[in-house]
Every structure is written in structure tokens, then in C-alpha cells.
Coordinates of N, CA, C and O in Angstrom, one line a residue:
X29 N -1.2 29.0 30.6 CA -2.0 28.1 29.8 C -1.3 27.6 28.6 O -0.4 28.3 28.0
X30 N -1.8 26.4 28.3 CA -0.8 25.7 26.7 C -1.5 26.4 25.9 O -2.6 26.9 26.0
X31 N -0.5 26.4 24.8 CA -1.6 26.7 23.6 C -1.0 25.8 22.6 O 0.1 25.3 22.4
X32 N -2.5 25.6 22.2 CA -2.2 24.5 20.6 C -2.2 24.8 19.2 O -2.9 25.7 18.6
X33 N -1.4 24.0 18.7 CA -1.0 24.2 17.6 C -2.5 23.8 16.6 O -3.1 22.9 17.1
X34 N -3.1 24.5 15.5 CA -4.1 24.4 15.3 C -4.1 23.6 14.2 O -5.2 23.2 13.7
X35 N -2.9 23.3 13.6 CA -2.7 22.0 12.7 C -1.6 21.0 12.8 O -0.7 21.0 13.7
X36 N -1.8 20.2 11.8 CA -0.7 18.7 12.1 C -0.1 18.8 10.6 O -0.6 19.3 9.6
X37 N 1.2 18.2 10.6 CA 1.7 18.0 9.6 C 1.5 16.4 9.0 O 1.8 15.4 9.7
X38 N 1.0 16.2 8.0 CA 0.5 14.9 7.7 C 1.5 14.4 7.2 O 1.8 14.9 6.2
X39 N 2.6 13.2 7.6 CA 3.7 12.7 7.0 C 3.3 11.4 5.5 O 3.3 10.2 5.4
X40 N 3.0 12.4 4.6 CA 2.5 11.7 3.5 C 3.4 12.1 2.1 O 4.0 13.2 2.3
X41 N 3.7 11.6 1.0 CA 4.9 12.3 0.1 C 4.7 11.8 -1.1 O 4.8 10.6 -1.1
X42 N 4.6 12.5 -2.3 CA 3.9 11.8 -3.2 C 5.1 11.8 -4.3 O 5.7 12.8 -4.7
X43 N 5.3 10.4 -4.8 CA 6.5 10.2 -5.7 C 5.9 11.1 -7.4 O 4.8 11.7 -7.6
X44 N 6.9 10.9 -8.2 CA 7.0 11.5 -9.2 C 5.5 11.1 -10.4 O 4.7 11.7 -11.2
X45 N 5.6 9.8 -9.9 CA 4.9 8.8 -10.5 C 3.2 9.0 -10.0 O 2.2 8.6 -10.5
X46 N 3.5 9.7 -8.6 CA 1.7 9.6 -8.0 C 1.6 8.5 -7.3 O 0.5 7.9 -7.5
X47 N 2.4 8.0 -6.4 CA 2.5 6.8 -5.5 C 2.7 8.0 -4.2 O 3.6 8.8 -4.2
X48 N 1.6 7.8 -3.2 CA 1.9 8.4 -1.8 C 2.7 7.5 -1.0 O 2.6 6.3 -1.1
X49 N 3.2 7.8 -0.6 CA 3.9 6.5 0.7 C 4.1 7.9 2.1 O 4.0 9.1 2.0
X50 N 4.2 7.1 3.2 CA 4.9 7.5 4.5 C 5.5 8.1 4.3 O 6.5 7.5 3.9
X51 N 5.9 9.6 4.3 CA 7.0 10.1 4.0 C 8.4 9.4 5.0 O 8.3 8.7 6.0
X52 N 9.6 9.9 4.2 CA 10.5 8.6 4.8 C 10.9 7.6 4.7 O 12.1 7.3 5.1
X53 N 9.8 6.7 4.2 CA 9.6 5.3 3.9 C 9.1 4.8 2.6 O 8.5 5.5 1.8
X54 N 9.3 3.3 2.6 CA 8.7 3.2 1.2 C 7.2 2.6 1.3 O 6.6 2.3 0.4
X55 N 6.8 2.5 2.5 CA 5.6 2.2 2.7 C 4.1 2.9 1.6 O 4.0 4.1 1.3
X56 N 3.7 2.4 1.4 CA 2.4 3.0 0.5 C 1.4 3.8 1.1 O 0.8 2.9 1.7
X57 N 0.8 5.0 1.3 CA -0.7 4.9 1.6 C -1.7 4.0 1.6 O -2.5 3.9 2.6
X58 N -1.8 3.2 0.5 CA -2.6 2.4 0.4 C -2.2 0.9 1.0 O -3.0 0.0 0.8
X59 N -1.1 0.8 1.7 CA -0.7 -0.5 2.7 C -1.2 0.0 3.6 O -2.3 -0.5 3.9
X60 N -0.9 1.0 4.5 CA -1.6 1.4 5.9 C -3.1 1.5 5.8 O -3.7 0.9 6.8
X61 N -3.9 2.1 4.7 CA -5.2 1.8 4.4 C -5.8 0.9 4.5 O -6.9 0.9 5.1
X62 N -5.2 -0.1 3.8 CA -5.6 -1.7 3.3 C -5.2 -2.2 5.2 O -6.2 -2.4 5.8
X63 N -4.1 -2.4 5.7 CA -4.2 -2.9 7.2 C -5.2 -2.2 8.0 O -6.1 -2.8 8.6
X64 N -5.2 -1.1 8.0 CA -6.2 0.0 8.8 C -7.7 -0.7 8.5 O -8.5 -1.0 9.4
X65 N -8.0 -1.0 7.5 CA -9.8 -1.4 7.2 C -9.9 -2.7 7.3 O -11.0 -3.3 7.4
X66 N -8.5 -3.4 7.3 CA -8.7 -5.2 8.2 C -8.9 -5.5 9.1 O -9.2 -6.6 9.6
X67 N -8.7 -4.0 9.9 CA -9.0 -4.2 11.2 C -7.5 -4.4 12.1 O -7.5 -5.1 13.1
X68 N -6.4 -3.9 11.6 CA -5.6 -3.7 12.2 C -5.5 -2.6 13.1 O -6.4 -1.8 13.1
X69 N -4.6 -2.4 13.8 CA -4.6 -0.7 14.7 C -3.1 -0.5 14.3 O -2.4 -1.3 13.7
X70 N -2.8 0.8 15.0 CA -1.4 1.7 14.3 C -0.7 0.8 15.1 O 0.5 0.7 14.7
X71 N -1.0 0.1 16.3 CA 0.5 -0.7 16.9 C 0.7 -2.1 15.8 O 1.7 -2.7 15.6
X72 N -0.2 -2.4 15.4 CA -0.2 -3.8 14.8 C 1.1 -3.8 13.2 O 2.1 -4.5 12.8
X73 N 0.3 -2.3 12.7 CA 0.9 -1.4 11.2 C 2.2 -2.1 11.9 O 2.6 -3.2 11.8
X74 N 2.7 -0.9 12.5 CA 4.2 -0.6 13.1 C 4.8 -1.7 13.0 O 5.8 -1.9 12.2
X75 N 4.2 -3.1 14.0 CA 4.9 -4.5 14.4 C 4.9 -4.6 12.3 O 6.1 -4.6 11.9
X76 N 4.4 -4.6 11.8 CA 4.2 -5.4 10.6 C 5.2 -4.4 9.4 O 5.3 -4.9 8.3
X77 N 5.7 -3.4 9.7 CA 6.4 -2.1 8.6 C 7.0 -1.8 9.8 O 6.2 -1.0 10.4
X78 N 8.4 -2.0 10.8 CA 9.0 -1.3 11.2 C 9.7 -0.3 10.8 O 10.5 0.3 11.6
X79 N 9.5 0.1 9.4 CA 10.1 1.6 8.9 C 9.2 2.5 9.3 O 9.5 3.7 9.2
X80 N 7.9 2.2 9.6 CA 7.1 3.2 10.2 C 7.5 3.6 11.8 O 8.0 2.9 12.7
X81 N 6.8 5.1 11.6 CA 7.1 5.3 13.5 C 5.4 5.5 14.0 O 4.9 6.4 13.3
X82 N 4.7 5.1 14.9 CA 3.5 5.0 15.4 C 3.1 6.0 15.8 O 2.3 5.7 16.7
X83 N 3.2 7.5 15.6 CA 3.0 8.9 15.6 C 2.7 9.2 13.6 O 1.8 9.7 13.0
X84 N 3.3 8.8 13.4 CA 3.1 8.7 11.7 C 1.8 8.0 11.2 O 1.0 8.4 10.4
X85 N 1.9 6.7 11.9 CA 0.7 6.1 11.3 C -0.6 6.5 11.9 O -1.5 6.7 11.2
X86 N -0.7 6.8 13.3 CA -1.9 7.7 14.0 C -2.4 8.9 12.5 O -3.4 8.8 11.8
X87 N -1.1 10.0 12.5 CA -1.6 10.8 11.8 C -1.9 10.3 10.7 O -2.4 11.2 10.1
X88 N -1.9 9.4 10.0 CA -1.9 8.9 8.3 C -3.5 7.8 8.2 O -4.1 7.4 7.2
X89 N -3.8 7.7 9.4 CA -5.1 7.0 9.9 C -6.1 8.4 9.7 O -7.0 8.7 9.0
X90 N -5.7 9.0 10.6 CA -6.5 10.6 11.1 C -6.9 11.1 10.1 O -7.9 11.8 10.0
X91 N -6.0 11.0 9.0 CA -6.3 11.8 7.5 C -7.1 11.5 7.0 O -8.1 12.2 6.6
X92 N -6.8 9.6 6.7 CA -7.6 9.1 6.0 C -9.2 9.3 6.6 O -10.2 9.7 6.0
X93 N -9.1 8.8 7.9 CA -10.9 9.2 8.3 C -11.3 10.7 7.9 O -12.5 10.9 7.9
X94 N -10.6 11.6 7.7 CA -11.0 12.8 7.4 C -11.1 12.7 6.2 O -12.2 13.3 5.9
X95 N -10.4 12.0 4.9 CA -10.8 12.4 4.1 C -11.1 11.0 3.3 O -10.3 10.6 2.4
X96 N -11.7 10.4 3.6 CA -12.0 9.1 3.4 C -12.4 8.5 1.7 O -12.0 7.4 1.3
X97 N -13.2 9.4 1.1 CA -14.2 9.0 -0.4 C -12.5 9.6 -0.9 O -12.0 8.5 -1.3
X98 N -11.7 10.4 -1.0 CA -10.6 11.2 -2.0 C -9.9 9.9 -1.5 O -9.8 9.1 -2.4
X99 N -9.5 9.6 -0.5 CA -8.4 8.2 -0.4 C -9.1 6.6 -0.6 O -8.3 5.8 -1.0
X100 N -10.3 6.4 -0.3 CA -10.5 5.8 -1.3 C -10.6 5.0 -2.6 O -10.4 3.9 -2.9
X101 N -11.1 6.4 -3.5 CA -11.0 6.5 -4.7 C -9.3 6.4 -5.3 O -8.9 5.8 -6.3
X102 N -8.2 7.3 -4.3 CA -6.9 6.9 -4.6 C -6.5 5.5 -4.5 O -5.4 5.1 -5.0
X103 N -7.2 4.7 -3.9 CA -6.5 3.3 -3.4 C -7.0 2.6 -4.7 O -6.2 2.0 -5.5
X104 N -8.6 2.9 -5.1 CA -9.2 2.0 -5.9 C -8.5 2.3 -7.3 O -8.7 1.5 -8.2
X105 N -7.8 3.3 -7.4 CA -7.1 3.6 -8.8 C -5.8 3.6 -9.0 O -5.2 4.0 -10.0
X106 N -5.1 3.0 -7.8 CA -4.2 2.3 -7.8 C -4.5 0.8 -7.8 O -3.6 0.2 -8.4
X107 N -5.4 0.0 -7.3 CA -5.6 -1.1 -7.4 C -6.3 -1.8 -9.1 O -6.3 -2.9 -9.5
X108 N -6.8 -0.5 -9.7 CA -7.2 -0.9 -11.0 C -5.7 -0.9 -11.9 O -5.4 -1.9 -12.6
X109 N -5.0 0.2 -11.8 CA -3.5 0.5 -12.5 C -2.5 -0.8 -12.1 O -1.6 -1.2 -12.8
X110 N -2.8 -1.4 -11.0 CA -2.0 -2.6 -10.6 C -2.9 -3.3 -11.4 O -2.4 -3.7 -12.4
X111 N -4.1 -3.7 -11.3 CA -4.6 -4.8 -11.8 C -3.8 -5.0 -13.4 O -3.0 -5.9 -13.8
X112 N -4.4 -4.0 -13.9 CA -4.2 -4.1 -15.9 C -2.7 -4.1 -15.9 O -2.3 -4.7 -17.0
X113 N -1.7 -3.7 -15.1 CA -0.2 -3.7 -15.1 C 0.2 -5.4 -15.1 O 1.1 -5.9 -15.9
X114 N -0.7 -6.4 -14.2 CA -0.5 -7.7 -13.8 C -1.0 -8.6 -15.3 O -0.5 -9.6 -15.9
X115 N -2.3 -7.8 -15.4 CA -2.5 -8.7 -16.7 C -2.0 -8.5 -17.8 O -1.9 -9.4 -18.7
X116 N -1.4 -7.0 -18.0 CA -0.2 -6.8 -19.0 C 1.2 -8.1 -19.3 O 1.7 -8.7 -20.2
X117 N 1.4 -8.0 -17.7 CA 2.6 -9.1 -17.9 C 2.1 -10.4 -18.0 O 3.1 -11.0 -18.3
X118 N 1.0 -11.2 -17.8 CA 0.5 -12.3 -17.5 C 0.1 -12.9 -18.4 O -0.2 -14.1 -18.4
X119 N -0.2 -11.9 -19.9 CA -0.9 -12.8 -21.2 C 0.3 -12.2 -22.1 O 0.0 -11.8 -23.3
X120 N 1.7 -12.0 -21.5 CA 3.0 -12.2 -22.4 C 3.1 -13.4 -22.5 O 2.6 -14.2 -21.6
X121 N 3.9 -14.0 -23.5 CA 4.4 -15.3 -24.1 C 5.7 -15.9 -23.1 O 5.9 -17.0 -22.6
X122 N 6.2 -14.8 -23.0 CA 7.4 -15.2 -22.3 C 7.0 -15.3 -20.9 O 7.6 -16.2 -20.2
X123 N 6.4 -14.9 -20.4 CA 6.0 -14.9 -19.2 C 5.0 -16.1 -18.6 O 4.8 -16.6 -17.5
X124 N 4.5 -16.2 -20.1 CA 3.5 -18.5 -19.6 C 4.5 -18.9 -19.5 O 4.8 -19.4 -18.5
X125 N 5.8 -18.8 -20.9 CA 6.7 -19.8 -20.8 C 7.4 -20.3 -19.5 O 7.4 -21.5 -19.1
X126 N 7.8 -19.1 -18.8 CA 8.5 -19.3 -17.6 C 8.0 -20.0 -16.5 O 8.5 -20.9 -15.8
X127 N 6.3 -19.2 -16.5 CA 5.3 -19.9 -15.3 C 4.9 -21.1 -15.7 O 4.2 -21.8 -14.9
X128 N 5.2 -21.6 -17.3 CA 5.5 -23.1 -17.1 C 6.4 -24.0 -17.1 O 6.1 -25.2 -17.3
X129 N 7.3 -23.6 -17.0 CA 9.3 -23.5 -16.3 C 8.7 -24.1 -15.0 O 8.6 -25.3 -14.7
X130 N 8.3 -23.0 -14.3 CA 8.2 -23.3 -12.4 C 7.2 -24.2 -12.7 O 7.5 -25.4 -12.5
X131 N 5.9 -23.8 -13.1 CA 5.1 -25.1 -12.4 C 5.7 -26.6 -12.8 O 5.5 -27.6 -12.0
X132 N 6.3 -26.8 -13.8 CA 6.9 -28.1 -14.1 C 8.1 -28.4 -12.7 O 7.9 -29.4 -12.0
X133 N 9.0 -27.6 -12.6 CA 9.8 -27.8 -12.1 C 8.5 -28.5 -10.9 O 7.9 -29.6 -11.0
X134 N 8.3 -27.7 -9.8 CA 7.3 -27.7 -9.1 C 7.3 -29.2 -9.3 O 8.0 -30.0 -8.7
X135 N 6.0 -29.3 -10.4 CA 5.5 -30.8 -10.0 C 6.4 -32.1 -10.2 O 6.0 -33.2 -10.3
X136 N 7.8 -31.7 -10.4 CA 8.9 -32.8 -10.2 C 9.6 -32.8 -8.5 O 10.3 -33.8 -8.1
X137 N 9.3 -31.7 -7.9 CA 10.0 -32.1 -6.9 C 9.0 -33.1 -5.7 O 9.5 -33.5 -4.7

């Protein structure tokens, strides 16, 4: 008779900073998340992040439905930390200057 192993190793790895990604890769948690709830599936992930391997993202799917409100709440506080990071740079001086560099350029070509 087989016998089964009664857990999985979750390939998940959390940087210094508190960024999970793929272990392995530089993929995010919260990229596979964000594809996974658009209604992507783990073959689609793969085609789209070939640094992933489709045994990885199964298991990194599996987690998240297991622990869904804790990952979640991690995506949504990374998406607010990115937010205020974007408007940090965005109401710098130097930073209109430039984005009115391009758009001029832009509307001469």
C-alpha cells in the first residue's frame, strides 16, 4: 500500500523587506493571486511567468484557498504601500517636470 506524505511544502519565500514571491523566482504572491482571481488557471500563470514551474503554482493556488482572508489582507497592504509609494513619486517636482518632458515630446511626434 502507498503511503502519503501528510503535508506539502508551500514554495513561498519572504524577502527581507516582507515581499513573498515564488520561492526561486522573482514572481510576487500577489501576481499569481491577482491572475488566479481574473480567472486565470495555473497553465495560463506559467504561459504568462515562465520562471514559474506549474507544480508551484498549483501549490501557491492551494494555499491561498486555504488561507484566503490572511492573503488577502497581504495583497491589499501591499497594494495600499504601492499606492502611497506611486503618489509619493508623482506629486515630486521633478518628476511633473519630466512627465512634462514626455508628454510634450509625445505630442510633437
Amino acid at each position: 500500500m502507498m503511503e502519503l506524505t501528510a503535508t506539502m511544502a508551500i514554495p513561498l519565500a519572504a524577502s527581507e523587506e516582507g515581499v513573498i514571491r515564488v520561492a526561486g523566482t522573482r514572481v510576487r504572491l500577489d501576481t499569481v493571486v491577482y491572475a488566479f482571481n481574473e480567472g486565470y488557471t495555473a497553465e495560463e500563470i506559467v504561459t504568462q511567468y515562465p520562471a514559474l514551474d506549474l507544480t508551484d503554482v498549483y501549490a501557491v493556488i492551494a494555499y491561498y484557498l486555504g488561507h484566503r482572508a490572511t492573503i488577502d489582507d497581504y495583497v491589499a497592504e501591499r497594494a495600499e504601500k504601492a499606492a502611497a509609494l506611486r503618489h509619493g513619486i508623482e506629486t515630486k517636482p521633478e518628476y511633473q517636470a519630466f512627465r512634462q518632458q514626455l508628454l510634450q515630446r509625445r505630442a510633437s511626434l
